[in-house]
mmCIF file of C-alpha atoms in Angstrom:
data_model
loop_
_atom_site.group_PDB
_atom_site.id
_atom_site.type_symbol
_atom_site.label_atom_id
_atom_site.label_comp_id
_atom_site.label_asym_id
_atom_site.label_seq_id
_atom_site.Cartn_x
_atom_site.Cartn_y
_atom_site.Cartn_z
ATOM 1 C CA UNK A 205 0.000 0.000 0.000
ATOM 2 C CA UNK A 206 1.686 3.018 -0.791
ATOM 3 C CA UNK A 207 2.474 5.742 1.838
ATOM 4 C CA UNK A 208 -0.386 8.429 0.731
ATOM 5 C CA UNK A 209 -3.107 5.554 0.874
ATOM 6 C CA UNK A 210 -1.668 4.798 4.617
ATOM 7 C CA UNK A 211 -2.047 8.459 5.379
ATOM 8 C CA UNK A 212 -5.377 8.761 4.190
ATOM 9 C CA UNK A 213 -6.695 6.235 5.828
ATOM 10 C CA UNK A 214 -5.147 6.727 8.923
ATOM 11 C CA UNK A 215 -5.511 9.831 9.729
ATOM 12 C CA UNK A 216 -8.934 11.327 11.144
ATOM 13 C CA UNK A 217 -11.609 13.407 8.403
ATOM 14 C CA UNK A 218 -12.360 17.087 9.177
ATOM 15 C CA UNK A 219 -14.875 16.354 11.779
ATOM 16 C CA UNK A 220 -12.695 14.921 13.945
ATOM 17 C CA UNK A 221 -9.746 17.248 13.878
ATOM 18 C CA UNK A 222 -12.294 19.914 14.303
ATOM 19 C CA UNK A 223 -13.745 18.561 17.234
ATOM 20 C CA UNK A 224 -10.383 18.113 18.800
ATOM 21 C CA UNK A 225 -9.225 21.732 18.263
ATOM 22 C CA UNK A 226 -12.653 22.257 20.045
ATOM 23 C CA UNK A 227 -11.457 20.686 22.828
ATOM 24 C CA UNK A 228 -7.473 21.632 23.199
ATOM 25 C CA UNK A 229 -8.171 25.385 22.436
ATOM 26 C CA UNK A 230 -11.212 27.308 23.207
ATOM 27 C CA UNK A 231 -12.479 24.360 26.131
ATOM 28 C CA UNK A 232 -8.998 24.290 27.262
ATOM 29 C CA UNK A 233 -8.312 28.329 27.720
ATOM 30 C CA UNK A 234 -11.625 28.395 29.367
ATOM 31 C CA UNK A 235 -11.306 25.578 31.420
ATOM 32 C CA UNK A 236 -7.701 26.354 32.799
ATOM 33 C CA UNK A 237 -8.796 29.721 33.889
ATOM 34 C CA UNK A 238 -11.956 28.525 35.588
ATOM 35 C CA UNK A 239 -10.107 25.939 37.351
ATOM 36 C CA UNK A 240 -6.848 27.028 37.965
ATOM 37 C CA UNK A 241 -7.449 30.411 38.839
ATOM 38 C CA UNK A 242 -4.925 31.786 37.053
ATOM 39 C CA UNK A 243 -4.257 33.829 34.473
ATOM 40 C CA UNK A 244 -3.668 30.845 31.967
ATOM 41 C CA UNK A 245 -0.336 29.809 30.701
ATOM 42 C CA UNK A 246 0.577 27.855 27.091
ATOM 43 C CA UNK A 247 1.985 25.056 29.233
ATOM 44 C CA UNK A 248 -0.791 24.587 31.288
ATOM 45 C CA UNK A 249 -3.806 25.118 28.623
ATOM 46 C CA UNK A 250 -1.270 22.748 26.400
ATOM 47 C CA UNK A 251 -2.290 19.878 29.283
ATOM 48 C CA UNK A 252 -5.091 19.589 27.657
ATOM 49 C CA UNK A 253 -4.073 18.438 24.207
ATOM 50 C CA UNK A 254 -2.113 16.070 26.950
ATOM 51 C CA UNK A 255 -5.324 14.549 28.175
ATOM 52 C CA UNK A 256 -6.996 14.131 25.035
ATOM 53 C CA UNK A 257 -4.296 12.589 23.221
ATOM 54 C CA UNK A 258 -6.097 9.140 24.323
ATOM 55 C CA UNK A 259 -8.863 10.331 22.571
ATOM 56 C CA UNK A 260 -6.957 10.821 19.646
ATOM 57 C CA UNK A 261 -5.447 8.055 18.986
ATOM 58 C CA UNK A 262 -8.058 5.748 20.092
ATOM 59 C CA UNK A 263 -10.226 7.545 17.188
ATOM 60 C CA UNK A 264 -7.200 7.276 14.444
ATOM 61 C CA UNK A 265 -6.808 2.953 14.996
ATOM 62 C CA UNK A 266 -10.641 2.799 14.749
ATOM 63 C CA UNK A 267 -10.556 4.568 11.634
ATOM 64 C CA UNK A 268 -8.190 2.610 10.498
ATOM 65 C CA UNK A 269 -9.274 -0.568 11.373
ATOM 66 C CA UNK A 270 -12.462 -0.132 10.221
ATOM 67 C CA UNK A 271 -11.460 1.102 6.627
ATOM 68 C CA UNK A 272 -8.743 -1.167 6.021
ATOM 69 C CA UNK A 273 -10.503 -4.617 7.108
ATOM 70 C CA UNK A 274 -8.356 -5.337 9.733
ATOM 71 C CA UNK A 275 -8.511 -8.373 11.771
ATOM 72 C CA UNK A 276 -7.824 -9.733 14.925
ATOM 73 C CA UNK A 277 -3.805 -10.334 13.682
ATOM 74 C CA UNK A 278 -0.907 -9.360 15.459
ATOM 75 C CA UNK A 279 -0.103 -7.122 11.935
ATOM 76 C CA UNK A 280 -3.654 -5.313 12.633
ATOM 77 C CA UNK A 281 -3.072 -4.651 15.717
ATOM 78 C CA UNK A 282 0.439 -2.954 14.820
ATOM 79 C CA UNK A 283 -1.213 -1.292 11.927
ATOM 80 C CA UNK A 284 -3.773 0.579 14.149
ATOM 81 C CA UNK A 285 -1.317 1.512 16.636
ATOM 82 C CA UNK A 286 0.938 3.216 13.937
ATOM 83 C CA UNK A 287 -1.954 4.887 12.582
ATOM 84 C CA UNK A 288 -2.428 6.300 16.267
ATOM 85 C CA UNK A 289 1.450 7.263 16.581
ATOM 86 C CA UNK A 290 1.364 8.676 13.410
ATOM 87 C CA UNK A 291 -2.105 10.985 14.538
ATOM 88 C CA UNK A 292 -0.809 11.943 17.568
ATOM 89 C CA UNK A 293 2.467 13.293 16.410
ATOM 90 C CA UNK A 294 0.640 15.486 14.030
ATOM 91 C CA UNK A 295 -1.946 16.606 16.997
ATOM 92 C CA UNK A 296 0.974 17.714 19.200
ATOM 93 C CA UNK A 297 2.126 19.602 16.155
ATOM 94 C CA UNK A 298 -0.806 21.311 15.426
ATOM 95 C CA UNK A 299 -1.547 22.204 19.182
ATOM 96 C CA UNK A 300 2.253 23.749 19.483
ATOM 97 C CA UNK A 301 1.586 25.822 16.400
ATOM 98 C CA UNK A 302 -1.752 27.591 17.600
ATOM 99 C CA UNK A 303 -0.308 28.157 20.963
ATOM 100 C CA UNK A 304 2.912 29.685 19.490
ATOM 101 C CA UNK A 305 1.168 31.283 16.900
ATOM 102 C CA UNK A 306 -2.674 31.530 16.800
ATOM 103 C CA UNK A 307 -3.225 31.722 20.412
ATOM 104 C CA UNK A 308 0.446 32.745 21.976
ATOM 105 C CA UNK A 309 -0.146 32.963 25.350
ATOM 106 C CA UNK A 310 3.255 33.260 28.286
ATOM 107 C CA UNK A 311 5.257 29.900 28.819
ATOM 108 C CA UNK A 312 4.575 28.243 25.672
ATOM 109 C CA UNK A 313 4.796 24.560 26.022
ATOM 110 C CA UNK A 314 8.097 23.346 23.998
ATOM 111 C CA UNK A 315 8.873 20.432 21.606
ATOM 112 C CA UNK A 316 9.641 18.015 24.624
ATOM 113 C CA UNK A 317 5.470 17.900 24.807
ATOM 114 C CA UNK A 318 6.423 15.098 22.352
ATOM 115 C CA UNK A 319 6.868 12.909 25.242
ATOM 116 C CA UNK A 320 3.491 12.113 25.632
ATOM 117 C CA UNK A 321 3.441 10.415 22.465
ATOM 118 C CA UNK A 322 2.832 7.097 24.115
ATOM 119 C CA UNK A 323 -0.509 8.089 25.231
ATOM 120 C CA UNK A 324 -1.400 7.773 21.585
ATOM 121 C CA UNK A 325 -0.087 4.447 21.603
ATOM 122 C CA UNK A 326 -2.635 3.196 24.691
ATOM 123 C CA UNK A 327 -5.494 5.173 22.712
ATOM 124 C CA UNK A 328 -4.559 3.170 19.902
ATOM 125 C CA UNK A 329 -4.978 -0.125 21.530
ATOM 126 C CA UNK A 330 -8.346 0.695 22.648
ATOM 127 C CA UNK A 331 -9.411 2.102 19.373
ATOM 128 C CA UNK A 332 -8.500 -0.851 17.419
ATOM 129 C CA UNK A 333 -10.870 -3.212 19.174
ATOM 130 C CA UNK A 334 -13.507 -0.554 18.750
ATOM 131 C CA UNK A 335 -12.657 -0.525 15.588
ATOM 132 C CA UNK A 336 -13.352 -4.036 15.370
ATOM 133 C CA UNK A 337 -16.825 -3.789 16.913
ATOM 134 C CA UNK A 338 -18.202 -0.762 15.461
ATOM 135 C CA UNK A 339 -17.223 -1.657 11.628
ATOM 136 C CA UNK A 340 -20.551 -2.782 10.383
ATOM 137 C CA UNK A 341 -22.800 -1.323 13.451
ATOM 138 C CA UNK A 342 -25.603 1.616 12.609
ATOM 139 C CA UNK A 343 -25.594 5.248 13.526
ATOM 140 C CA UNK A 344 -28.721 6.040 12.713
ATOM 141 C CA UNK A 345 -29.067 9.952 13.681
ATOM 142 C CA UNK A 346 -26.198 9.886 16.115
ATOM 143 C CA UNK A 347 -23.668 12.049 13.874
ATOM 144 C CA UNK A 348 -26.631 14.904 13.728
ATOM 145 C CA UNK A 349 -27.485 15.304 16.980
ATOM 146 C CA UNK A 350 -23.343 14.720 18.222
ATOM 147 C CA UNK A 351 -23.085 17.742 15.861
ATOM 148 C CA UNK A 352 -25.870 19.896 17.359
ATOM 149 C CA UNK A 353 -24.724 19.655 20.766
ATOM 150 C CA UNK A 354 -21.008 20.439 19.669
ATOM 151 C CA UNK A 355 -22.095 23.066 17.431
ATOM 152 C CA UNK A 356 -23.958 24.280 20.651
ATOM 153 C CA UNK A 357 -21.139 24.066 22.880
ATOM 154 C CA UNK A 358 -18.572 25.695 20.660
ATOM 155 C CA UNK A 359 -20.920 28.761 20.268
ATOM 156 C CA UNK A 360 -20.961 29.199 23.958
ATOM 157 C CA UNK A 361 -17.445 29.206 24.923
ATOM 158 C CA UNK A 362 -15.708 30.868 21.753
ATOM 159 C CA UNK A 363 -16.709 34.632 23.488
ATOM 160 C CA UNK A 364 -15.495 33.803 26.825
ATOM 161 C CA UNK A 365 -11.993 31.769 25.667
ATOM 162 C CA UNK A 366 -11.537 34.816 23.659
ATOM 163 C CA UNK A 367 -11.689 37.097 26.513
ATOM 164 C CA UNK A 368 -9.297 34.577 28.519
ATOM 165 C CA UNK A 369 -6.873 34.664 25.662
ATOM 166 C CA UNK A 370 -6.456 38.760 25.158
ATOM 167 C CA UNK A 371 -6.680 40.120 28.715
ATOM 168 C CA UNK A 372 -4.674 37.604 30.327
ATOM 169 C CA UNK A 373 -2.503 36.883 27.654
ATOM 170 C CA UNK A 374 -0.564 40.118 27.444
ATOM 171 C CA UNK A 375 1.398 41.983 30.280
ATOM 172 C CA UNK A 376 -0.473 44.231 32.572
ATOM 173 C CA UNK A 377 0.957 47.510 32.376
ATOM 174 C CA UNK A 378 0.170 50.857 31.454
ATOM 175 C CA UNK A 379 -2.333 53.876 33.215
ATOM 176 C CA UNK A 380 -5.428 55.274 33.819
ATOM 177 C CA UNK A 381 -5.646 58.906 32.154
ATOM 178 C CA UNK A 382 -7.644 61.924 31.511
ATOM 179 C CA UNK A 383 -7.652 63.417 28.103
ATOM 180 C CA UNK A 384 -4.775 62.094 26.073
ATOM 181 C CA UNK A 385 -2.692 59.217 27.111
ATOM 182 C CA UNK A 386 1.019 58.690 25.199
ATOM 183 C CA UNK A 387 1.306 55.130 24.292
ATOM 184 C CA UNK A 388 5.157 54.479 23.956
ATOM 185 C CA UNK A 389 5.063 51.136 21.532
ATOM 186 C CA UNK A 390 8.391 49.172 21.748
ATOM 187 C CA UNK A 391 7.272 47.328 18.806
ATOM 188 C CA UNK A 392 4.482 47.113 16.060
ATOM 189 C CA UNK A 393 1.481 45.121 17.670
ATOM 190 C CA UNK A 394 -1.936 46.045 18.852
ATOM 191 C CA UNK A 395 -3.417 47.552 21.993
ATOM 192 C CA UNK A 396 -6.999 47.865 23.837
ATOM 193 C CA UNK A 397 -8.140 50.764 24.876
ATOM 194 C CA UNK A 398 -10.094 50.021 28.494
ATOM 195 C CA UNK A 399 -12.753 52.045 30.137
ATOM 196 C CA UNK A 400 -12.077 52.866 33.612
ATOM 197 C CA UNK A 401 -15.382 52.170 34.640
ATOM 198 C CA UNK A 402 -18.788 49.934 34.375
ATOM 199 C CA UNK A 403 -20.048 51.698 31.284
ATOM 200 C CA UNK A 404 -19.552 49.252 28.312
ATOM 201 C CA UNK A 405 -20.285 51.925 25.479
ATOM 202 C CA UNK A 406 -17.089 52.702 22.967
ATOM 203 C CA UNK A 407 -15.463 56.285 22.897
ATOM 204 C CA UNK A 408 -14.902 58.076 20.175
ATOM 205 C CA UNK A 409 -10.928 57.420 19.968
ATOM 206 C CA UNK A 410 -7.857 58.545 17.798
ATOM 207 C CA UNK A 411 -4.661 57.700 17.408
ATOM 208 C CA UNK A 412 -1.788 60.195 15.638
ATOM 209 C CA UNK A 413 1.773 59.232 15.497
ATOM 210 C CA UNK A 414 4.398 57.548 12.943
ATOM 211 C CA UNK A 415 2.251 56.177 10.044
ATOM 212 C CA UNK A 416 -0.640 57.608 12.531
ATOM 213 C CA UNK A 417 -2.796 60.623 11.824
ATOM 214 C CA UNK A 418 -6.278 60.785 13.476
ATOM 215 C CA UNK A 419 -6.954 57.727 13.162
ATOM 216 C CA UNK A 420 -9.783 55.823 14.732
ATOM 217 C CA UNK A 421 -9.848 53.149 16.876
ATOM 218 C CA UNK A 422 -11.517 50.001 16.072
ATOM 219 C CA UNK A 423 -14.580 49.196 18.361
ATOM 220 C CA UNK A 424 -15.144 46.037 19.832
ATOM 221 C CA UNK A 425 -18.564 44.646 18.952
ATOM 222 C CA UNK A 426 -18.789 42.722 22.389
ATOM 223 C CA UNK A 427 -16.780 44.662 24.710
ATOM 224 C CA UNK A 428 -14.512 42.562 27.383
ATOM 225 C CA UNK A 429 -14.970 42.820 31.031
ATOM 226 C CA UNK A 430 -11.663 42.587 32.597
ATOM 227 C CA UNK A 431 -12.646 44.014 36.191
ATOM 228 C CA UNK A 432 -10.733 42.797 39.084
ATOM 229 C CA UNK A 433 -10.340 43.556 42.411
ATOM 230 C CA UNK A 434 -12.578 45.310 42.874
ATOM 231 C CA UNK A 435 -11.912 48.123 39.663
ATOM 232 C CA UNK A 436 -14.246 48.072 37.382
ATOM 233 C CA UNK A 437 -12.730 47.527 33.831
ATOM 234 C CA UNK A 438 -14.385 47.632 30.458
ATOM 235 C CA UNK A 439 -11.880 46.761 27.075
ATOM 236 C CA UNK A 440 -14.301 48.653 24.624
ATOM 237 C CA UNK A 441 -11.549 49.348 21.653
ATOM 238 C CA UNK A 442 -8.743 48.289 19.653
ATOM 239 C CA UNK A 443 -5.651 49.790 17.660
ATOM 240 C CA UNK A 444 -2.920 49.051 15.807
ATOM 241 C CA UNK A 445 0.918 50.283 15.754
ATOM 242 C CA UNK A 446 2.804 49.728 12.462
ATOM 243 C CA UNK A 447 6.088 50.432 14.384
ATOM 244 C CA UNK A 448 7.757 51.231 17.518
ATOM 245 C CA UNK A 449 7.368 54.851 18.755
ATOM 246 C CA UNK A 450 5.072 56.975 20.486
ATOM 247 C CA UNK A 451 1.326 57.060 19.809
ATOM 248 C CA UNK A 452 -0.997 59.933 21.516
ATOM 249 C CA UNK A 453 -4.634 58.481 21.823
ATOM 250 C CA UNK A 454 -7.521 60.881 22.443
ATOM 251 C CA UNK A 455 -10.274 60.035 23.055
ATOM 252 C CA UNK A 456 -13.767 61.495 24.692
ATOM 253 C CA UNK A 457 -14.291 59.539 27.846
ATOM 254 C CA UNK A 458 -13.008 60.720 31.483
ATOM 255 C CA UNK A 459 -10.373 57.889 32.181
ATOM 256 C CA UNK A 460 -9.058 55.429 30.656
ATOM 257 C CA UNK A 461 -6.019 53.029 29.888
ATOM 258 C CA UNK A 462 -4.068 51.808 27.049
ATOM 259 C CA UNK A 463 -2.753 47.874 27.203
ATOM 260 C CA UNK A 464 -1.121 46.031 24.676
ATOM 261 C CA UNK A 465 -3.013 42.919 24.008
ATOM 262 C CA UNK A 466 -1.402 39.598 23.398
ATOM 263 C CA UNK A 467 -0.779 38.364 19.778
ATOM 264 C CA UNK A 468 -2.361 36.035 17.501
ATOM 265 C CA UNK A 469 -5.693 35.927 16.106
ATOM 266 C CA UNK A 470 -7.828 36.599 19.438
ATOM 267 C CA UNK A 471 -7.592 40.540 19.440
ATOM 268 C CA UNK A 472 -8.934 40.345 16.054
ATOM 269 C CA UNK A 473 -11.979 37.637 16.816
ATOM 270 C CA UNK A 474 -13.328 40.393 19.071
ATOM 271 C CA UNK A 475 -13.825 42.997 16.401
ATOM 272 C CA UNK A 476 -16.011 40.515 14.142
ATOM 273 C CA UNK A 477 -19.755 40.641 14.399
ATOM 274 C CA UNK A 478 -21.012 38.773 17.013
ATOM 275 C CA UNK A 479 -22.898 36.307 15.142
ATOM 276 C CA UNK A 480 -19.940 35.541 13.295
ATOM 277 C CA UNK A 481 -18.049 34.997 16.186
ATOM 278 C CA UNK A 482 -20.138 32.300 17.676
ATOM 279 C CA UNK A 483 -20.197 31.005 14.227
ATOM 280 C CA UNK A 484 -17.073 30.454 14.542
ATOM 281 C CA UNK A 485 -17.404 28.852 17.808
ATOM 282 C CA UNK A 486 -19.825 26.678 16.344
ATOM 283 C CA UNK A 487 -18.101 25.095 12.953
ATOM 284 C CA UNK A 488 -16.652 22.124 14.791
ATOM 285 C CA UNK A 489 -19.801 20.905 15.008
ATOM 286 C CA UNK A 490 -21.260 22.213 11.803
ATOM 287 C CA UNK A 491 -18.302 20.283 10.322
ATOM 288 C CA UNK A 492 -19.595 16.878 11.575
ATOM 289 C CA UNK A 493 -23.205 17.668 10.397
ATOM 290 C CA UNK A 494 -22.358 18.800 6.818
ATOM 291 C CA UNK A 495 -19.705 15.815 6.852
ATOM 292 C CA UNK A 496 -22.570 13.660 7.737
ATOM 293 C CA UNK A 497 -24.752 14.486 4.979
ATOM 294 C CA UNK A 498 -22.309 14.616 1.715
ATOM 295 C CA UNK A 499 -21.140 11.275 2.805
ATOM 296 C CA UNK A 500 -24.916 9.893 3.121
ATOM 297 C CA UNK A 501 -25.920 11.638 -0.026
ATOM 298 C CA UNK A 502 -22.866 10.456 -1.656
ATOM 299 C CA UNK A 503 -24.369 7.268 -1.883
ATOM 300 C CA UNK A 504 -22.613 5.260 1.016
ATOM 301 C CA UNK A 505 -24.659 3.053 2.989
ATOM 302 C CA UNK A 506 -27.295 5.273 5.818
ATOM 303 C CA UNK A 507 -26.512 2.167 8.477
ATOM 304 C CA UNK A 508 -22.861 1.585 8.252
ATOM 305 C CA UNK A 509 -20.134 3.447 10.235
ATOM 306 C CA UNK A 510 -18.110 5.798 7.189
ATOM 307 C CA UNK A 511 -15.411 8.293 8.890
#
């Protein structure tokens, strides 16, 4: 079998990797900082990709097993479990990049996460007897209303993760100001402009400086409570800064602050409509539905297990 065949049918469709980036990104910011307490940190959100590495795995040597025939042979057996190893390296991967990248937040994990790599292996074991068992069972409806809930859960956590991931992401310095506040950038990036108060309305705000003239600042469409202590904190605005230097920001509120805001995509999420946003919250599911029907209307069997 030639090595593109063994990749295809190892590895997991779209639905699958979507539901796992579900679970080791959004879930996983959210999750650490409910539990923990703590703003959250790439090593500790990356436990998560840790935990469901099982998961994985166990799903890659079913899907193997099942498409390939496999049966109870020592060679299946080994088969499925490479499939697994082979999943799970690429899962680590993928969870380093967004969490280097994507989602940077302090204390990135680092490439010795590859460690875990056996848990893939004991996933795989346990997915190749399912894989065994569940090769000619029916779904039924099952994939629809797996997708529904998903799509469901994604759409509720995508706001708050993204909140998570700016405000605690990025280092907490700057002040509170009447009037205009000098933002002194040591490098091009982006900054939130925070309300010093409960009042969740965005200011009229500009920003003048190098490549800078008047320029308004982008409003969030759901602004970001980031109160604490006691202070009452509203991030209601974003800007950019296409270089280091100093930035004067005016804008027509009482008192406010200036923070820069960590990297990645998440700054940007929060200036999207807010439908969209939980849109995008919700396409891990909406990927298993819509996966569900081109493969039943593609003319594969309604009662047979195809992923």
């Amino acid at each position: 079998m030639a090595v593109g065949q063994v990749v295809r049918k190892a590895l997991p469709g779209l639905p699958v990797w979507a539901v796992l980036f579900l679970l080791a990104v959004p879930v996983a910011i959210l999750a650490n900082a409910m539990i923990i307490e703590v703003p959250p940190r790439g090593d500790d959100t990356f436990g998560w990709t840790r935990m469901t590495m099982p998961l994985a795995g166990a799903v890659a040597a079913a899907r193997w097993t099942a498409r390939t025939g496999r049966r109870r042979t020592l060679a299946g057996f080994a088969s499925a479990v490479l499939a697994a190893t082979l999943t799970g390296a690429l899962y680590l991967a993928l969870s380093l990049l967004t969490y280097r990248w994507a989602v940077p937040l302090p204390d990135p994990a680092g490439v010795d996460e590859f460690l875990v790599l056996p848990a893939a292996v004991v996933g795989g074991a346990a997915g190749y007897g399912a894989g065994l068992y569940v090769r000619d069972r029916p779904l039924g409806g099952l994939p629809y209303v797996a997708g529904a809930v998903l799509a469901a859960c994604g759409g509720l956590v995508i706001l708050p993760a993204t909140d998570v991931a700016v405000l605690h992401g990025r280092p907490n310095h700057g002040g509170y100001v009447p009037g205009d506040a000098v933002v002194r950038a040591p490098s091009a990036g982006r900054y939130g402009i925070i309300r010093r108060d409960s009042v969740k309305e965005t200011p009229d705000c500009r920003i003048t400086g190098p490549g800078r003239t008047g320029e308004p600042a982008v409003p969030l469409t759901v602004p970001v409570d980031g109160s604490h202590d006691g202070t009452s904190e509203v991030w209601v605005a974003v800007f950019a800064v296409p270089s280091a230097g100093s930035y004067r920001v005016t804008c027509d509120i009482t008192e406010y602050g200036t923070q820069p805001l960590a990297r990645g995509v998440s700054p940007r999420i929060r200036t999207w409509p807010a439908p969209l946003i939980v849109l995008l919250g919700a396409l891990p599911g909406l990927a298993v539905i819509v996966d569900t029907v081109r493969r039943r209307g593609g003319g594969l069997r309604r009662s047979r297990i195809r992923w």
